[in-house]
Amino acid sequence: MAEKRDYYEVLGVSRSATQDEIKKAFRKITKENHPDLHPGDKACEERFKEANEAYEVLSDEDKRKKYDQFGHAAFDPSAGYGAGGFEGFGGFGDLGDIFGDIFGGFGGFGGQTRNPNAPRKGDNVRVSVNISFEEAAFGCEKELSVPRIEQCPDCKGTGCAPGTTPEICPDCKGSGTVRTTQRTPFGAMQSTSPCAKCRGTGKIIHQPCKTCRGLGSIRRQHKMTVKIPAGIDDGQTISRQGYGNAGANGGPAGDLLINVIVRPHAIFERDGSSVVMEQEISYVQATLGAEIEVPTLDGRVKLNIPEGTQPGAVFRLRGKGIPYLRGGGRGDQFVSVKIGIPKGLTPSQKELLRQFAASMGEYDGNAKSNLFGKKKK
């Protein structure tokens, strides 16, 4: 048989380690090697068992003193020191706290279980609303039909027929869980599971409410009007507290989360609080300048195109963008211009262009020359 390792070495602590340091080291090893987390891993199972044995001794001041004096022989009945052997889980003073921390209390190592009859907040309900670009910019009101779970109006959430009350489950005494003890190679292990008699509710309803069939709640379509704030953007969420599913055992209702979907616009695009659009102008308008009308969220407005405007030039219309979501003004609208090249010119129009190009020194009589720039050599 392999020789036992030093208990301090097993836990990775010094011989002067405090109880807190020993407990912390054991907790770490337990998390890393517990058999429930590594099913079928024999190495983890052995390390886990070895750490249990070391902690059972070093966490007890009297046993630790004997171990420091006599080593492993202090717990060997044949050595004659009068100490009992390794006790398994039954000798642990605070394993319930440790395993409760690791497995969340429902693992059954002495941890606390949640009271099934304690007030619980209801679940959130998520819905979507589809709005136009203009509605997102200036805000609107929308009628929504929200499917949600509501408290039964007849039994007021008890699940019992009017005039009756539920019985406390005799098997779990209202806790909703039952505890069992099982012998394992590591000692006696306790585990908790939902009570089969009451199905984890802690109570038994003999005369269920006919409206909700004993559930205490019903599903309904709830119609409501929601105000969409000005400046909201695609993908943002509006929250209405207390408009979600009903809570249990007197707990508060959940929230209603409304996801906003903004339909694309035929002309405008959005960039934060700015509106961006592209406007086509003629070659003559770009060259000589002009006053044109462009669309905005507020209607058509006049825009001055200066003489010699180049393709891709951007003009700003201040205060014609998206209202700020938190209020206090609006963004701007940006108009990017593109130059439209005329098609289907008449012979006389082409001749006029040639004359213009010749006057600019850009046409040498060769039809293949660049109309608006000298042919590259």
PDB file of N, CA and C in Angstrom, residues 71-110:
ATOM      1  N   GLY A  71       2.038  12.180  13.930  1.00  0.00           N
ATOM      2  CA  GLY A  71       1.866  11.903  12.513  1.00  0.00           C
ATOM      3  C   GLY A  71       0.670  11.006  12.263  1.00  0.00           C
ATOM      4  N   HIS A  72       0.716  10.219  11.178  1.00  0.00           N
ATOM      5  CA  HIS A  72      -0.394   9.338  10.834  1.00  0.00           C
ATOM      6  C   HIS A  72      -0.631   8.255  11.878  1.00  0.00           C
ATOM      7  N   ALA A  73       0.387   7.946  12.631  1.00  0.00           N
ATOM      8  CA  ALA A  73       0.250   6.892  13.646  1.00  0.00           C
ATOM      9  C   ALA A  73      -0.745   7.272  14.728  1.00  0.00           C
ATOM     10  N   ALA A  74      -1.007   8.605  14.871  1.00  0.00           N
ATOM     11  CA  ALA A  74      -1.943   9.048  15.902  1.00  0.00           C
ATOM     12  C   ALA A  74      -3.346   8.521  15.653  1.00  0.00           C
ATOM     13  N   PHE A  75      -3.650   8.140  14.401  1.00  0.00           N
ATOM     14  CA  PHE A  75      -4.997   7.685  14.067  1.00  0.00           C
ATOM     15  C   PHE A  75      -5.002   6.241  13.571  1.00  0.00           C
ATOM     16  N   ASP A  76      -3.938   5.530  13.873  1.00  0.00           N
ATOM     17  CA  ASP A  76      -3.838   4.113  13.539  1.00  0.00           C
ATOM     18  C   ASP A  76      -4.138   3.308  14.792  1.00  0.00           C
ATOM     19  N   PRO A  77      -5.292   2.610  14.863  1.00  0.00           N
ATOM     20  CA  PRO A  77      -5.645   1.863  16.082  1.00  0.00           C
ATOM     21  C   PRO A  77      -4.579   0.878  16.514  1.00  0.00           C
ATOM     22  N   SER A  78      -3.841   0.339  15.563  1.00  0.00           N
ATOM     23  CA  SER A  78      -2.816  -0.645  15.916  1.00  0.00           C
ATOM     24  C   SER A  78      -1.589  -0.013  16.538  1.00  0.00           C
ATOM     25  N   ALA A  79      -1.500   1.345  16.440  1.00  0.00           N
ATOM     26  CA  ALA A  79      -0.315   2.021  16.986  1.00  0.00           C
ATOM     27  C   ALA A  79      -0.440   2.242  18.474  1.00  0.00           C
ATOM     28  N   GLY A  80      -1.654   2.133  19.014  1.00  0.00           N
ATOM     29  CA  GLY A  80      -1.818   2.206  20.450  1.00  0.00           C
ATOM     30  C   GLY A  80      -1.935   3.601  21.012  1.00  0.00           C
ATOM     31  N   TYR A  81      -2.282   4.602  20.182  1.00  0.00           N
ATOM     32  CA  TYR A  81      -2.388   5.960  20.702  1.00  0.00           C
ATOM     33  C   TYR A  81      -3.795   6.298  21.154  1.00  0.00           C
ATOM     34  N   GLY A  82      -4.718   5.355  20.968  1.00  0.00           N
ATOM     35  CA  GLY A  82      -6.068   5.565  21.507  1.00  0.00           C
ATOM     36  C   GLY A  82      -6.952   6.442  20.658  1.00  0.00           C
ATOM     37  N   ALA A  83      -6.556   6.729  19.426  1.00  0.00           N
ATOM     38  CA  ALA A  83      -7.385   7.590  18.578  1.00  0.00           C
ATOM     39  C   ALA A  83      -8.147   6.743  17.576  1.00  0.00           C
ATOM     40  N   GLY A  84      -9.311   7.163  17.252  1.00  0.00           N
ATOM     41  CA  GLY A  84     -10.110   6.461  16.262  1.00  0.00           C
ATOM     42  C   GLY A  84      -9.590   6.730  14.864  1.00  0.00           C
ATOM     43  N   GLY A  85     -10.047   5.894  13.936  1.00  0.00           N
ATOM     44  CA  GLY A  85      -9.630   6.090  12.552  1.00  0.00           C
ATOM     45  C   GLY A  85     -10.385   7.219  11.884  1.00  0.00           C
ATOM     46  N   PHE A  86     -10.173   7.336  10.585  1.00  0.00           N
ATOM     47  CA  PHE A  86     -10.817   8.380   9.794  1.00  0.00           C
ATOM     48  C   PHE A  86     -12.329   8.180   9.798  1.00  0.00           C
ATOM     49  N   GLU A  87     -13.064   9.229  10.112  1.00  0.00           N
ATOM     50  CA  GLU A  87     -14.493   9.098  10.347  1.00  0.00           C
ATOM     51  C   GLU A  87     -15.339   9.339   9.115  1.00  0.00           C
ATOM     52  N   GLY A  88     -14.767   9.749   8.027  1.00  0.00           N
ATOM     53  CA  GLY A  88     -15.592  10.059   6.857  1.00  0.00           C
ATOM     54  C   GLY A  88     -16.338  11.361   7.048  1.00  0.00           C
ATOM     55  N   PHE A  89     -17.417  11.550   6.321  1.00  0.00           N
ATOM     56  CA  PHE A  89     -18.146  12.811   6.362  1.00  0.00           C
ATOM     57  C   PHE A  89     -18.812  13.044   7.705  1.00  0.00           C
ATOM     58  N   GLY A  90     -19.069  11.968   8.429  1.00  0.00           N
ATOM     59  CA  GLY A  90     -19.797  12.142   9.674  1.00  0.00           C
ATOM     60  C   GLY A  90     -19.041  12.955  10.688  1.00  0.00           C
ATOM     61  N   GLY A  91     -17.697  13.068  10.600  1.00  0.00           N
ATOM     62  CA  GLY A  91     -16.930  13.798  11.588  1.00  0.00           C
ATOM     63  C   GLY A  91     -16.679  15.231  11.220  1.00  0.00           C
ATOM     64  N   PHE A  92     -17.181  15.730  10.095  1.00  0.00           N
ATOM     65  CA  PHE A  92     -16.891  17.095   9.673  1.00  0.00           C
ATOM     66  C   PHE A  92     -17.778  18.068  10.427  1.00  0.00           C
ATOM     67  N   GLY A  93     -17.166  19.110  10.932  1.00  0.00           N
ATOM     68  CA  GLY A  93     -17.937  20.095  11.668  1.00  0.00           C
ATOM     69  C   GLY A  93     -18.608  21.121  10.785  1.00  0.00           C
ATOM     70  N   ASP A  94     -17.991  21.486   9.629  1.00  0.00           N
ATOM     71  CA  ASP A  94     -18.547  22.565   8.823  1.00  0.00           C
ATOM     72  C   ASP A  94     -18.554  22.243   7.347  1.00  0.00           C
ATOM     73  N   LEU A  95     -18.594  20.947   6.993  1.00  0.00           N
ATOM     74  CA  LEU A  95     -18.644  20.612   5.561  1.00  0.00           C
ATOM     75  C   LEU A  95     -19.929  21.106   4.926  1.00  0.00           C
ATOM     76  N   GLY A  96     -20.992  21.202   5.731  1.00  0.00           N
ATOM     77  CA  GLY A  96     -22.243  21.697   5.166  1.00  0.00           C
ATOM     78  C   GLY A  96     -22.078  23.086   4.601  1.00  0.00           C
ATOM     79  N   ASP A  97     -21.336  23.947   5.335  1.00  0.00           N
ATOM     80  CA  ASP A  97     -21.114  25.301   4.848  1.00  0.00           C
ATOM     81  C   ASP A  97     -20.300  25.293   3.582  1.00  0.00           C
ATOM     82  N   ILE A  98     -19.250  24.459   3.542  1.00  0.00           N
ATOM     83  CA  ILE A  98     -18.367  24.434   2.373  1.00  0.00           C
ATOM     84  C   ILE A  98     -19.096  23.929   1.150  1.00  0.00           C
ATOM     85  N   PHE A  99     -19.766  22.773   1.260  1.00  0.00           N
ATOM     86  CA  PHE A  99     -20.471  22.234   0.110  1.00  0.00           C
ATOM     87  C   PHE A  99     -21.678  23.081  -0.253  1.00  0.00           C
ATOM     88  N   GLY A 100     -22.255  23.768   0.738  1.00  0.00           N
ATOM     89  CA  GLY A 100     -23.345  24.677   0.425  1.00  0.00           C
ATOM     90  C   GLY A 100     -22.872  25.819  -0.441  1.00  0.00           C
ATOM     91  N   ASP A 101     -21.646  26.325  -0.159  1.00  0.00           N
ATOM     92  CA  ASP A 101     -21.088  27.387  -0.985  1.00  0.00           C
ATOM     93  C   ASP A 101     -20.835  26.911  -2.400  1.00  0.00           C
ATOM     94  N   ILE A 102     -20.356  25.665  -2.536  1.00  0.00           N
ATOM     95  CA  ILE A 102     -19.975  25.148  -3.852  1.00  0.00           C
ATOM     96  C   ILE A 102     -21.190  24.801  -4.674  1.00  0.00           C
ATOM     97  N   PHE A 103     -22.182  24.153  -4.079  1.00  0.00           N
ATOM     98  CA  PHE A 103     -23.319  23.634  -4.838  1.00  0.00           C
ATOM     99  C   PHE A 103     -24.586  24.447  -4.643  1.00  0.00           C
ATOM    100  N   GLY A 104     -24.482  25.641  -4.062  1.00  0.00           N
ATOM    101  CA  GLY A 104     -25.619  26.546  -4.023  1.00  0.00           C
ATOM    102  C   GLY A 104     -26.705  26.199  -3.041  1.00  0.00           C
ATOM    103  N   GLY A 105     -26.458  25.318  -2.080  1.00  0.00           N
ATOM    104  CA  GLY A 105     -27.441  25.037  -1.046  1.00  0.00           C
ATOM    105  C   GLY A 105     -28.353  23.882  -1.366  1.00  0.00           C
ATOM    106  N   PHE A 106     -28.618  23.595  -2.667  1.00  0.00           N
ATOM    107  CA  PHE A 106     -29.512  22.498  -3.013  1.00  0.00           C
ATOM    108  C   PHE A 106     -28.758  21.202  -3.219  1.00  0.00           C
ATOM    109  N   GLY A 107     -27.462  21.229  -3.045  1.00  0.00           N
ATOM    110  CA  GLY A 107     -26.693  20.011  -3.235  1.00  0.00           C
ATOM    111  C   GLY A 107     -26.904  19.002  -2.145  1.00  0.00           C
ATOM    112  N   GLY A 108     -27.429  19.437  -1.007  1.00  0.00           N
ATOM    113  CA  GLY A 108     -27.795  18.502   0.027  1.00  0.00           C
ATOM    114  C   GLY A 108     -26.720  18.246   1.053  1.00  0.00           C
ATOM    115  N   PHE A 109     -25.606  19.045   1.066  1.00  0.00           N
ATOM    116  CA  PHE A 109     -24.563  18.831   2.057  1.00  0.00           C
ATOM    117  C   PHE A 109     -24.807  19.732   3.257  1.00  0.00           C
ATOM    118  N   GLY A 110     -26.032  19.806   3.695  1.00  0.00           N
ATOM    119  CA  GLY A 110     -26.332  20.609   4.869  1.00  0.00           C
ATOM    120  C   GLY A 110     -26.661  22.039   4.527  1.00  0.00           C
TER     121      GLY A 110
END
